[in-house]
Amino acid sequence: MVGGMRKPYYDHAGITIYHGDALTILKEMEAESINCVITSPPYWGLRDYGIDGQLGLEATPELYVSKMLKVFQEIRRVLKTDGTVWLNLGDSYFGSGQGWSKNKIHAEGKQASNRGSVKRTWLAGYGYSKPPGYISSKQPKGLKPKDLVGIPWRVAFALQTDGWWLRSDIIWAKPNPMPESVADRPTKTHEYIFLLTKSKKYYFDQNSVKTLSRYPEGPNSPDKIKSPYGQGFSRRSDKQTGFNERWDQMSKQEQRSNGANIRTVWNIATMPYLEAHFATFPEKLIEPCILAGCPSGGVVLDPFSGSGTALAVSKRLGRLGIGIELKKDYINLSKKRLSQEVLDLK
Ligand SMILES: C[S@@+](CC[C@H](N)C(=O)[O-])C[C@H]1O[C@@H](n2cnc3c(N)ncnc32)[C@H](O)[C@@H]1O
C-alpha cells in the first residue's frame, strides 16, 4: 500500500467498493493482494458517463491505449504472481461516413454513443481528457471514416509489449446483438475477452470449467445439448437411455472429469441489468472467468465495477470482491443489487 488506503464507500459481507478514479485507487492498494481481475473498462469513444475523470473519451486510440497501459501497470502491481486478468473490450468504427471533421465514432455493440456538454478535464495521473463531442484537428494515424478501429487488439498488443502474457482471446458471441442498419459489412455480433497473466505459470482451474463432452462414449451423436462455452454434450437417442441415465446420475465433478476443455467462443446473450442505463456484464459471461481464474476464497477485483456484476457473481461463487467505480450512482446501484442477492438467498 502506498501512503494508506482510503475508506471504502461500501464494505459488507466480503465485498468492498471504493469510490473514485481507477488509477488513483489502484495506486493505494497493497501489492500482490489480488487473485483475479475481471473488468470491462469504458470502450474508446462510445459512451459519455457524464462525469469528470472518466476514461474512454480520448481524442485518439493511441491516447486511450496509453491510459489503459497506466491502469494495467498498477493492476500488475496489485495482482498476485499467479494471478489472472480477464479483460472485456469491444470495437468501434471510426467516423460516421459524414467526413473526418465530424470526428464521430459510430457506436457499435453494447455501449451506445451519448455525448454531452463540451468541457476539457484534467485527469490526475493520465493528463488531459478530451471532452465529449471533442473535435480533433489531427486525424488519428491511418484511420479513415468507416474503418474498424481494432481497439481491443491495439490494447492487447500494447499490454503484451509491456510485459503481460497474452494467453487467450475469447470471442463473446451474442445471439441477441444490437440491430445495425448497415449494408456494406456484416452485422457485428461479438466482443473480446482477453486472458492476460503476470507470469508464465498461473492459477487456472481447468476442471471447474470443463464443458460437457460431445462424445463421451464415441462419436455416435444424436440430439445435442449445447454448452454456451463451446462443446455440446450429445445425449444418446432413446434407444440408448442407459447412457443418459448414467450421465444424469454422475456428480457435476464426474461429468466434468469426463468433459472437454472450455473453448474460445462463448455464446452468451446480453442481459441488461434493468436499473443500469449502460452495458453490464451478463453473469454467465464472468462465471467461468471466476471459476477458472480465482481460487475459492480468493479476491476478485473489478476496477471499473459499474453496477457490480463481477462483485455479485464473486460473492455467489464464494470469492471476495473489490470494486472501484467513479460514479456514485452506480455504486449505489451495486449496493442495492448486493443486498438484493442476500435477500434472494433467504
Ligand atoms: C462498461 S462500464 C462497466 C460495467 C460493469 N462491467 C457492469 O457489469 O456493470 C464501465 C464503468 O467504468 C466507469 N468509469 C469510467 N471512468 C472511470 C475511471 N476513471 N475510474 C473508475 N471507473 C470509471 C464508468 O462509470 C462505468 O461504470
mmCIF file of C-alpha atoms and ligand atoms in Angstrom:
data_model
loop_
_atom_site.group_PDB
_atom_site.id
_atom_site.type_symbol
_atom_site.label_atom_id
_atom_site.label_comp_id
_atom_site.label_asym_id
_atom_site.label_seq_id
_atom_site.Cartn_x
_atom_site.Cartn_y
_atom_site.Cartn_z
ATOM 1 C CA MET A 1 0.000 0.000 0.000
ATOM 2 C CA VAL A 2 1.359 3.430 -0.915
ATOM 3 C CA GLY A 3 0.565 6.073 1.721
ATOM 4 C CA GLY A 4 -2.536 4.329 3.138
ATOM 5 C CA MET A 5 -5.796 3.187 1.680
ATOM 6 C CA ARG A 6 -8.861 5.424 1.672
ATOM 7 C CA LYS A 7 -12.109 4.352 3.376
ATOM 8 C CA PRO A 8 -14.357 2.254 1.180
ATOM 9 C CA TYR A 9 -17.722 3.601 0.099
ATOM 10 C CA TYR A 10 -19.228 0.159 0.695
ATOM 11 C CA ASP A 11 -17.864 -2.722 2.737
ATOM 12 C CA HIS A 12 -20.121 -5.599 3.594
ATOM 13 C CA ALA A 13 -20.065 -9.398 3.593
ATOM 14 C CA GLY A 14 -16.793 -9.760 1.700
ATOM 15 C CA ILE A 15 -17.492 -7.082 -0.903
ATOM 16 C CA THR A 16 -15.685 -3.733 -0.824
ATOM 17 C CA ILE A 17 -16.268 -0.854 -3.233
ATOM 18 C CA TYR A 18 -14.114 2.260 -3.478
ATOM 19 C CA HIS A 19 -15.408 5.470 -4.983
ATOM 20 C CA GLY A 20 -13.022 7.295 -7.301
ATOM 21 C CA ASP A 21 -10.692 7.013 -10.249
ATOM 22 C CA ALA A 22 -9.361 3.539 -11.015
ATOM 23 C CA LEU A 23 -5.694 4.527 -11.426
ATOM 24 C CA THR A 24 -5.616 6.674 -8.280
ATOM 25 C CA ILE A 25 -7.215 3.993 -6.109
ATOM 26 C CA LEU A 26 -5.171 1.150 -7.590
ATOM 27 C CA LYS A 27 -2.053 3.089 -6.538
ATOM 28 C CA GLU A 28 -3.266 2.988 -2.924
ATOM 29 C CA MET A 29 -3.805 -0.773 -2.938
ATOM 30 C CA GLU A 30 -1.465 -3.338 -1.488
ATOM 31 C CA ALA A 31 0.893 -5.112 -3.920
ATOM 32 C CA GLU A 32 0.218 -8.779 -4.749
ATOM 33 C CA SER A 33 -3.153 -8.772 -2.952
ATOM 34 C CA ILE A 34 -5.493 -9.760 -5.808
ATOM 35 C CA ASN A 35 -6.045 -13.200 -7.347
ATOM 36 C CA CYS A 36 -8.079 -12.258 -10.369
ATOM 37 C CA VAL A 37 -9.172 -9.132 -12.228
ATOM 38 C CA ILE A 38 -12.356 -9.185 -14.307
ATOM 39 C CA THR A 39 -13.218 -5.929 -15.953
ATOM 40 C CA SER A 40 -14.826 -4.053 -18.794
ATOM 41 C CA PRO A 41 -13.320 -0.558 -18.965
ATOM 42 C CA PRO A 42 -15.180 2.162 -20.865
ATOM 43 C CA TYR A 43 -14.692 1.422 -24.568
ATOM 44 C CA TRP A 44 -12.999 4.068 -26.685
ATOM 45 C CA GLY A 45 -15.305 6.859 -27.815
ATOM 46 C CA LEU A 46 -18.573 5.064 -27.295
ATOM 47 C CA ARG A 47 -20.200 6.467 -24.211
ATOM 48 C CA ASP A 48 -20.232 9.559 -22.075
ATOM 49 C CA TYR A 49 -20.810 8.576 -18.454
ATOM 50 C CA GLY A 50 -21.315 12.248 -17.679
ATOM 51 C CA ILE A 51 -18.638 12.519 -15.021
ATOM 52 C CA ASP A 52 -15.306 14.305 -14.790
ATOM 53 C CA GLY A 53 -12.325 11.981 -14.860
ATOM 54 C CA GLN A 54 -13.986 9.275 -16.918
ATOM 55 C CA LEU A 55 -11.923 7.227 -19.334
ATOM 56 C CA GLY A 56 -12.914 6.424 -22.911
ATOM 57 C CA LEU A 57 -13.232 9.899 -24.465
ATOM 58 C CA GLU A 58 -9.620 10.321 -25.556
ATOM 59 C CA ALA A 59 -9.043 12.036 -28.900
ATOM 60 C CA THR A 60 -7.064 9.186 -30.409
ATOM 61 C CA PRO A 61 -6.775 5.426 -29.980
ATOM 62 C CA GLU A 62 -3.117 5.932 -29.038
ATOM 63 C CA LEU A 63 -4.083 8.146 -26.106
ATOM 64 C CA TYR A 64 -6.682 5.628 -24.962
ATOM 65 C CA VAL A 65 -4.155 2.791 -25.177
ATOM 66 C CA SER A 66 -1.578 4.771 -23.208
ATOM 67 C CA LYS A 67 -4.089 5.402 -20.414
ATOM 68 C CA MET A 68 -5.064 1.738 -20.338
ATOM 69 C CA LEU A 69 -1.363 0.831 -20.074
ATOM 70 C CA LYS A 70 -1.031 3.019 -16.971
ATOM 71 C CA VAL A 71 -4.049 1.398 -15.342
ATOM 72 C CA PHE A 72 -2.769 -2.066 -16.193
ATOM 73 C CA GLN A 73 0.700 -1.327 -14.811
ATOM 74 C CA GLU A 74 -0.968 -0.774 -11.426
ATOM 75 C CA ILE A 75 -3.139 -3.845 -11.949
ATOM 76 C CA ARG A 76 0.044 -5.856 -12.460
ATOM 77 C CA ARG A 77 1.454 -4.493 -9.216
ATOM 78 C CA VAL A 78 -1.602 -5.450 -7.140
ATOM 79 C CA LEU A 79 -2.031 -8.838 -8.833
ATOM 80 C CA LYS A 80 -0.509 -11.915 -7.217
ATOM 81 C CA THR A 81 2.307 -13.516 -9.220
ATOM 82 C CA ASP A 82 -0.004 -16.372 -10.242
ATOM 83 C CA GLY A 83 -2.987 -14.091 -10.895
ATOM 84 C CA THR A 84 -5.186 -13.836 -13.987
ATOM 85 C CA VAL A 85 -6.830 -10.912 -15.759
ATOM 86 C CA TRP A 86 -9.953 -11.208 -17.903
ATOM 87 C CA LEU A 87 -10.342 -8.036 -19.950
ATOM 88 C CA ASN A 88 -13.538 -7.422 -21.915
ATOM 89 C CA LEU A 89 -13.292 -4.920 -24.775
ATOM 90 C CA GLY A 90 -15.468 -4.128 -27.777
ATOM 91 C CA ASP A 91 -14.545 -2.398 -31.013
ATOM 92 C CA SER A 92 -15.898 0.626 -32.886
ATOM 93 C CA TYR A 93 -15.931 2.099 -36.369
ATOM 94 C CA PHE A 94 -14.156 5.366 -36.985
ATOM 95 C CA GLY A 95 -16.146 8.299 -38.365
ATOM 96 C CA SER A 96 -19.769 8.328 -39.266
ATOM 97 C CA GLY A 97 -19.436 8.353 -43.033
ATOM 98 C CA GLN A 98 -20.008 12.135 -42.880
ATOM 99 C CA GLY A 99 -16.358 13.080 -43.136
ATOM 100 C CA TRP A 100 -13.493 13.403 -40.705
ATOM 101 C CA SER A 101 -14.367 16.849 -39.336
ATOM 102 C CA LYS A 102 -17.355 15.363 -37.529
ATOM 103 C CA ASN A 103 -14.908 13.097 -35.671
ATOM 104 C CA LYS A 104 -17.800 10.954 -34.616
ATOM 105 C CA ILE A 105 -17.199 7.417 -33.569
ATOM 106 C CA HIS A 106 -20.008 5.191 -34.608
ATOM 107 C CA ALA A 107 -21.427 3.306 -31.642
ATOM 108 C CA GLU A 108 -21.108 -0.395 -32.059
ATOM 109 C CA GLY A 109 -22.293 -3.188 -29.841
ATOM 110 C CA LYS A 110 -23.124 -2.681 -26.238
ATOM 111 C CA GLN A 111 -22.139 0.902 -25.463
ATOM 112 C CA ALA A 112 -24.231 3.466 -27.267
ATOM 113 C CA SER A 113 -22.825 6.866 -28.230
ATOM 114 C CA ASN A 114 -24.202 9.508 -25.932
ATOM 115 C CA ARG A 115 -22.259 12.709 -25.892
ATOM 116 C CA GLY A 116 -22.898 15.626 -23.576
ATOM 117 C CA SER A 117 -21.592 19.128 -22.998
ATOM 118 C CA VAL A 118 -18.094 20.186 -24.069
ATOM 119 C CA LYS A 119 -15.596 20.525 -21.244
ATOM 120 C CA ARG A 120 -11.898 19.710 -21.071
ATOM 121 C CA THR A 121 -10.916 17.937 -17.896
ATOM 122 C CA TRP A 122 -7.627 17.203 -16.197
ATOM 123 C CA LEU A 123 -7.242 13.602 -15.150
ATOM 124 C CA ALA A 124 -4.719 13.186 -12.376
ATOM 125 C CA GLY A 125 -2.177 10.623 -13.472
ATOM 126 C CA TYR A 126 -3.388 10.454 -17.073
ATOM 127 C CA GLY A 127 -3.142 14.020 -18.453
ATOM 128 C CA TYR A 128 -5.972 15.915 -20.167
ATOM 129 C CA SER A 129 -9.063 14.059 -21.269
ATOM 130 C CA LYS A 130 -10.846 15.224 -24.361
ATOM 131 C CA PRO A 131 -14.398 16.250 -23.649
ATOM 132 C CA PRO A 132 -17.498 14.611 -25.041
ATOM 133 C CA GLY A 133 -18.053 15.864 -28.584
ATOM 134 C CA TYR A 134 -14.425 16.983 -28.879
ATOM 135 C CA ILE A 135 -13.326 17.665 -32.438
ATOM 136 C CA SER A 136 -9.671 16.933 -33.003
ATOM 137 C CA SER A 137 -7.725 18.774 -35.668
ATOM 138 C CA LYS A 138 -5.463 15.756 -36.051
ATOM 139 C CA GLN A 139 -6.738 12.620 -37.702
ATOM 140 C CA PRO A 140 -5.516 9.538 -35.848
ATOM 141 C CA LYS A 141 -2.796 7.929 -37.956
ATOM 142 C CA GLY A 142 -4.176 5.775 -40.746
ATOM 143 C CA LEU A 143 -7.786 5.879 -39.582
ATOM 144 C CA LYS A 144 -10.351 6.745 -42.215
ATOM 145 C CA PRO A 145 -14.071 7.174 -41.675
ATOM 146 C CA LYS A 146 -15.736 3.717 -41.642
ATOM 147 C CA ASP A 147 -12.506 1.963 -40.584
ATOM 148 C CA LEU A 148 -12.795 -0.652 -37.884
ATOM 149 C CA VAL A 149 -10.540 0.788 -35.180
ATOM 150 C CA GLY A 150 -9.298 -2.528 -33.786
ATOM 151 C CA ILE A 151 -9.101 -1.108 -30.276
ATOM 152 C CA PRO A 152 -9.241 -4.449 -28.442
ATOM 153 C CA TRP A 153 -6.185 -5.749 -30.280
ATOM 154 C CA ARG A 154 -4.348 -2.422 -30.023
ATOM 155 C CA VAL A 155 -4.746 -2.654 -26.245
ATOM 156 C CA ALA A 156 -3.875 -6.370 -26.169
ATOM 157 C CA PHE A 157 -0.652 -5.916 -28.167
ATOM 158 C CA ALA A 158 0.372 -2.899 -26.076
ATOM 159 C CA LEU A 159 -0.122 -4.929 -22.891
ATOM 160 C CA GLN A 160 1.867 -7.813 -24.355
ATOM 161 C CA THR A 161 4.718 -5.453 -25.260
ATOM 162 C CA ASP A 162 4.534 -4.058 -21.723
ATOM 163 C CA GLY A 163 5.243 -7.495 -20.257
ATOM 164 C CA TRP A 164 1.877 -9.197 -19.874
ATOM 165 C CA TRP A 165 1.398 -12.751 -21.104
ATOM 166 C CA LEU A 166 -1.455 -12.729 -23.614
ATOM 167 C CA ARG A 167 -2.832 -16.243 -23.114
ATOM 168 C CA SER A 168 -6.127 -16.262 -24.968
ATOM 169 C CA ASP A 169 -8.589 -14.226 -26.911
ATOM 170 C CA ILE A 170 -12.140 -15.316 -26.231
ATOM 171 C CA ILE A 171 -14.934 -14.333 -28.542
ATOM 172 C CA TRP A 172 -18.108 -13.341 -26.733
ATOM 173 C CA ALA A 173 -20.652 -14.163 -29.432
ATOM 174 C CA LYS A 174 -24.051 -12.558 -28.854
ATOM 175 C CA PRO A 175 -27.132 -14.366 -30.078
ATOM 176 C CA ASN A 176 -29.092 -11.125 -29.465
ATOM 177 C CA PRO A 177 -26.851 -8.395 -30.957
ATOM 178 C CA MET A 178 -27.777 -4.739 -31.307
ATOM 179 C CA PRO A 179 -29.526 -4.271 -34.655
ATOM 180 C CA GLU A 180 -27.448 -2.265 -37.144
ATOM 181 C CA SER A 181 -28.590 -0.563 -40.312
ATOM 182 C CA VAL A 182 -25.523 -1.419 -42.390
ATOM 183 C CA ALA A 183 -25.498 -2.601 -45.996
ATOM 184 C CA ASP A 184 -21.795 -2.944 -46.761
ATOM 185 C CA ARG A 185 -20.413 -5.153 -43.973
ATOM 186 C CA PRO A 186 -21.606 -7.944 -41.714
ATOM 187 C CA THR A 187 -23.501 -7.030 -38.553
ATOM 188 C CA LYS A 188 -21.210 -7.127 -35.566
ATOM 189 C CA THR A 189 -22.174 -9.796 -33.053
ATOM 190 C CA HIS A 190 -19.087 -10.232 -30.907
ATOM 191 C CA GLU A 191 -16.744 -8.657 -28.401
ATOM 192 C CA TYR A 192 -13.446 -9.860 -26.953
ATOM 193 C CA ILE A 193 -12.283 -11.143 -23.622
ATOM 194 C CA PHE A 194 -8.510 -11.345 -23.261
ATOM 195 C CA LEU A 195 -6.960 -13.667 -20.712
ATOM 196 C CA LEU A 196 -3.758 -11.981 -19.543
ATOM 197 C CA THR A 197 -1.313 -13.146 -16.908
ATOM 198 C CA LYS A 198 1.562 -11.707 -14.942
ATOM 199 C CA SER A 199 3.634 -14.895 -15.183
ATOM 200 C CA LYS A 200 4.174 -17.833 -17.470
ATOM 201 C CA LYS A 201 2.650 -20.155 -14.861
ATOM 202 C CA TYR A 202 -0.528 -19.115 -13.105
ATOM 203 C CA TYR A 203 -3.647 -20.360 -11.334
ATOM 204 C CA PHE A 204 -6.106 -21.903 -13.775
ATOM 205 C CA ASP A 205 -8.675 -24.447 -12.605
ATOM 206 C CA GLN A 206 -9.421 -26.134 -15.892
ATOM 207 C CA ASN A 207 -11.668 -28.772 -14.317
ATOM 208 C CA SER A 208 -14.075 -26.222 -12.879
ATOM 209 C CA VAL A 209 -14.989 -25.014 -16.360
ATOM 210 C CA LYS A 210 -14.940 -28.212 -18.354
ATOM 211 C CA THR A 211 -17.830 -28.402 -20.742
ATOM 212 C CA LEU A 212 -19.852 -31.498 -21.229
ATOM 213 C CA SER A 213 -18.055 -33.642 -23.730
ATOM 214 C CA ARG A 214 -19.717 -34.052 -27.069
ATOM 215 C CA TYR A 215 -18.808 -37.698 -27.485
ATOM 216 C CA PRO A 216 -18.466 -39.183 -24.032
ATOM 217 C CA GLU A 217 -18.712 -42.662 -25.457
ATOM 218 C CA GLY A 218 -17.744 -42.278 -29.095
ATOM 219 C CA PRO A 219 -18.913 -40.074 -31.925
ATOM 220 C CA ASN A 220 -22.309 -41.682 -32.331
ATOM 221 C CA SER A 221 -24.138 -38.476 -31.870
ATOM 222 C CA PRO A 222 -27.800 -37.670 -31.676
ATOM 223 C CA ASP A 223 -29.532 -34.594 -30.177
ATOM 224 C CA LYS A 224 -27.051 -32.188 -28.719
ATOM 225 C CA ILE A 225 -27.419 -30.158 -25.591
ATOM 226 C CA LYS A 226 -25.175 -27.225 -26.321
ATOM 227 C CA SER A 227 -22.935 -25.718 -23.746
ATOM 228 C CA PRO A 228 -22.592 -21.940 -24.150
ATOM 229 C CA TYR A 229 -18.825 -22.243 -23.691
ATOM 230 C CA GLY A 230 -18.117 -24.482 -26.660
ATOM 231 C CA GLN A 231 -18.632 -28.200 -26.795
ATOM 232 C CA GLY A 232 -22.090 -29.592 -26.893
ATOM 233 C CA PHE A 233 -22.926 -32.708 -24.968
ATOM 234 C CA SER A 234 -24.664 -35.254 -27.133
ATOM 235 C CA ARG A 235 -27.396 -37.088 -25.414
ATOM 236 C CA ARG A 236 -27.937 -40.532 -26.804
ATOM 237 C CA SER A 237 -31.147 -41.459 -28.528
ATOM 238 C CA ASP A 238 -33.983 -43.054 -26.589
ATOM 239 C CA LYS A 239 -32.637 -46.471 -27.500
ATOM 240 C CA GLN A 240 -29.539 -45.660 -25.506
ATOM 241 C CA THR A 241 -31.233 -44.302 -22.422
ATOM 242 C CA GLY A 242 -28.870 -46.356 -20.282
ATOM 243 C CA PHE A 243 -26.086 -43.955 -21.115
ATOM 244 C CA ASN A 244 -28.218 -40.903 -20.430
ATOM 245 C CA GLU A 245 -29.260 -42.273 -17.071
ATOM 246 C CA ARG A 246 -25.672 -42.977 -16.104
ATOM 247 C CA TRP A 247 -24.697 -39.443 -17.148
ATOM 248 C CA ASP A 248 -27.543 -37.890 -15.200
ATOM 249 C CA GLN A 249 -26.539 -39.831 -12.098
ATOM 250 C CA MET A 250 -22.959 -38.547 -12.216
ATOM 251 C CA SER A 251 -21.978 -35.691 -9.943
ATOM 252 C CA LYS A 252 -21.027 -32.448 -11.660
ATOM 253 C CA GLN A 253 -17.431 -33.297 -10.788
ATOM 254 C CA GLU A 254 -17.623 -36.675 -12.531
ATOM 255 C CA GLN A 255 -19.313 -35.107 -15.542
ATOM 256 C CA ARG A 256 -16.528 -32.551 -15.715
ATOM 257 C CA SER A 257 -13.786 -35.138 -15.414
ATOM 258 C CA ASN A 258 -15.340 -36.722 -18.492
ATOM 259 C CA GLY A 259 -15.726 -33.316 -20.083
ATOM 260 C CA ALA A 260 -13.878 -31.250 -22.637
ATOM 261 C CA ASN A 261 -11.714 -28.172 -22.234
ATOM 262 C CA ILE A 262 -13.614 -24.891 -22.385
ATOM 263 C CA ARG A 263 -13.367 -23.317 -25.829
ATOM 264 C CA THR A 264 -12.641 -19.814 -27.059
ATOM 265 C CA VAL A 265 -16.075 -18.932 -28.430
ATOM 266 C CA TRP A 266 -18.723 -18.310 -25.781
ATOM 267 C CA ASN A 267 -22.306 -17.831 -26.923
ATOM 268 C CA ILE A 268 -23.962 -15.684 -24.302
ATOM 269 C CA ALA A 269 -26.927 -13.362 -24.651
ATOM 270 C CA THR A 270 -26.572 -9.805 -23.402
ATOM 271 C CA MET A 271 -28.575 -9.401 -20.210
ATOM 272 C CA PRO A 272 -29.084 -5.799 -19.247
ATOM 273 C CA TYR A 273 -29.324 -5.181 -15.525
ATOM 274 C CA LEU A 274 -32.651 -3.421 -15.544
ATOM 275 C CA GLU A 275 -31.779 -0.465 -13.368
ATOM 276 C CA ALA A 276 -28.489 0.323 -15.162
ATOM 277 C CA HIS A 277 -28.656 2.637 -18.154
ATOM 278 C CA PHE A 278 -25.375 1.311 -19.501
ATOM 279 C CA ALA A 279 -23.981 -2.011 -20.655
ATOM 280 C CA THR A 280 -23.433 -4.520 -17.883
ATOM 281 C CA PHE A 281 -21.804 -7.953 -17.892
ATOM 282 C CA PRO A 282 -24.157 -10.879 -18.307
ATOM 283 C CA GLU A 283 -23.487 -13.020 -15.220
ATOM 284 C CA LYS A 284 -22.898 -16.096 -17.393
ATOM 285 C CA LEU A 285 -20.017 -14.328 -19.128
ATOM 286 C CA ILE A 286 -17.994 -13.957 -15.966
ATOM 287 C CA GLU A 287 -18.829 -17.180 -14.144
ATOM 288 C CA PRO A 288 -16.142 -19.196 -15.996
ATOM 289 C CA CYS A 289 -13.590 -16.400 -15.507
ATOM 290 C CA ILE A 290 -14.106 -16.541 -11.741
ATOM 291 C CA LEU A 291 -14.279 -20.333 -11.519
ATOM 292 C CA ALA A 292 -11.128 -20.885 -13.583
ATOM 293 C CA GLY A 293 -9.199 -17.759 -12.626
ATOM 294 C CA CYS A 294 -9.723 -17.320 -8.881
ATOM 295 C CA PRO A 295 -9.374 -19.947 -6.144
ATOM 296 C CA SER A 296 -12.268 -20.385 -3.743
ATOM 297 C CA GLY A 297 -11.967 -17.710 -1.033
ATOM 298 C CA GLY A 298 -9.636 -15.631 -3.253
ATOM 299 C CA VAL A 299 -10.081 -11.976 -4.209
ATOM 300 C CA VAL A 300 -11.610 -10.724 -7.459
ATOM 301 C CA LEU A 301 -11.061 -7.073 -8.450
ATOM 302 C CA ASP A 302 -13.081 -5.045 -10.949
ATOM 303 C CA PRO A 303 -11.511 -1.561 -11.273
ATOM 304 C CA PHE A 304 -14.445 -0.342 -13.427
ATOM 305 C CA SER A 305 -17.178 -2.065 -11.453
ATOM 306 C CA GLY A 306 -20.275 -0.219 -12.758
ATOM 307 C CA SER A 307 -23.380 -1.944 -11.421
ATOM 308 C CA GLY A 308 -21.234 -4.528 -9.615
ATOM 309 C CA THR A 309 -21.947 -7.633 -11.699
ATOM 310 C CA ALA A 310 -18.473 -9.131 -11.186
ATOM 311 C CA LEU A 311 -18.780 -8.479 -7.448
ATOM 312 C CA ALA A 312 -22.225 -10.056 -7.169
ATOM 313 C CA VAL A 313 -21.085 -13.197 -9.010
ATOM 314 C CA SER A 314 -17.878 -13.363 -6.935
ATOM 315 C CA LYS A 315 -19.983 -13.313 -3.784
ATOM 316 C CA ARG A 316 -22.292 -16.024 -5.091
ATOM 317 C CA LEU A 317 -19.300 -18.209 -6.002
ATOM 318 C CA GLY A 318 -17.598 -17.835 -2.601
ATOM 319 C CA ARG A 319 -14.921 -15.308 -3.555
ATOM 320 C CA LEU A 320 -14.194 -11.906 -2.020
ATOM 321 C CA GLY A 321 -14.771 -8.900 -4.282
ATOM 322 C CA ILE A 322 -13.244 -5.425 -4.592
ATOM 323 C CA GLY A 323 -14.726 -2.820 -6.927
ATOM 324 C CA ILE A 324 -13.616 0.658 -7.981
ATOM 325 C CA GLU A 325 -16.130 2.990 -9.591
ATOM 326 C CA LEU A 326 -16.049 6.690 -10.432
ATOM 327 C CA LYS A 327 -19.772 7.291 -10.396
ATOM 328 C CA LYS A 328 -21.550 7.199 -7.032
ATOM 329 C CA ASP A 329 -24.928 6.464 -8.628
ATOM 330 C CA TYR A 330 -23.520 3.207 -9.956
ATOM 331 C CA ILE A 331 -22.065 2.216 -6.586
ATOM 332 C CA ASN A 332 -25.470 2.836 -5.045
ATOM 333 C CA LEU A 333 -26.902 0.541 -7.697
ATOM 334 C CA SER A 334 -24.309 -2.108 -6.772
ATOM 335 C CA LYS A 335 -25.191 -1.739 -3.072
ATOM 336 C CA LYS A 336 -28.831 -2.327 -3.839
ATOM 337 C CA ARG A 337 -28.002 -5.280 -6.039
ATOM 338 C CA LEU A 338 -25.688 -6.872 -3.468
ATOM 339 C CA SER A 339 -28.249 -6.535 -0.678
ATOM 340 C CA GLN A 340 -30.864 -7.994 -3.019
ATOM 341 C CA GLU A 341 -28.638 -11.050 -3.582
ATOM 342 C CA VAL A 342 -28.660 -11.668 0.164
ATOM 343 C CA LEU A 343 -32.455 -11.364 0.280
ATOM 344 C CA ASP A 344 -32.710 -13.761 -2.664
ATOM 345 C CA LEU A 345 -30.739 -16.383 -0.779
ATOM 346 C CA LYS A 346 -33.147 -16.305 2.192
HETATM 347 C C1 LIG B 1 -18.606 -0.692 -19.193
HETATM 348 S S1 LIG B 1 -18.922 0.012 -17.645
HETATM 349 C C2 LIG B 1 -18.681 -1.377 -16.568
HETATM 350 C C3 LIG B 1 -19.943 -2.169 -16.371
HETATM 351 C C4 LIG B 1 -19.766 -3.344 -15.423
HETATM 352 N N1 LIG B 1 -18.946 -4.382 -16.016
HETATM 353 C C5 LIG B 1 -21.144 -3.919 -15.030
HETATM 354 O O1 LIG B 1 -21.369 -5.118 -15.197
HETATM 355 O O2 LIG B 1 -21.975 -3.150 -14.547
HETATM 356 C C6 LIG B 1 -17.518 0.994 -17.327
HETATM 357 C C7 LIG B 1 -17.557 1.711 -15.984
HETATM 358 O O3 LIG B 1 -16.336 2.446 -15.816
HETATM 359 C C8 LIG B 1 -16.641 3.598 -15.030
HETATM 360 N N2 LIG B 1 -15.511 4.537 -15.181
HETATM 361 C C9 LIG B 1 -15.255 5.408 -16.197
HETATM 362 N N3 LIG B 1 -14.098 6.054 -15.991
HETATM 363 C C10 LIG B 1 -13.604 5.585 -14.790
HETATM 364 C C11 LIG B 1 -12.440 5.871 -14.033
HETATM 365 N N4 LIG B 1 -11.533 6.766 -14.440
HETATM 366 N N5 LIG B 1 -12.251 5.190 -12.879
HETATM 367 C C12 LIG B 1 -13.164 4.283 -12.431
HETATM 368 N N6 LIG B 1 -14.302 3.998 -13.100
HETATM 369 C C13 LIG B 1 -14.514 4.625 -14.275
HETATM 370 C C14 LIG B 1 -17.966 4.067 -15.611
HETATM 371 O O4 LIG B 1 -18.654 4.914 -14.703
HETATM 372 C C15 LIG B 1 -18.684 2.723 -15.836
HETATM 373 O O5 LIG B 1 -19.467 2.373 -14.727
#
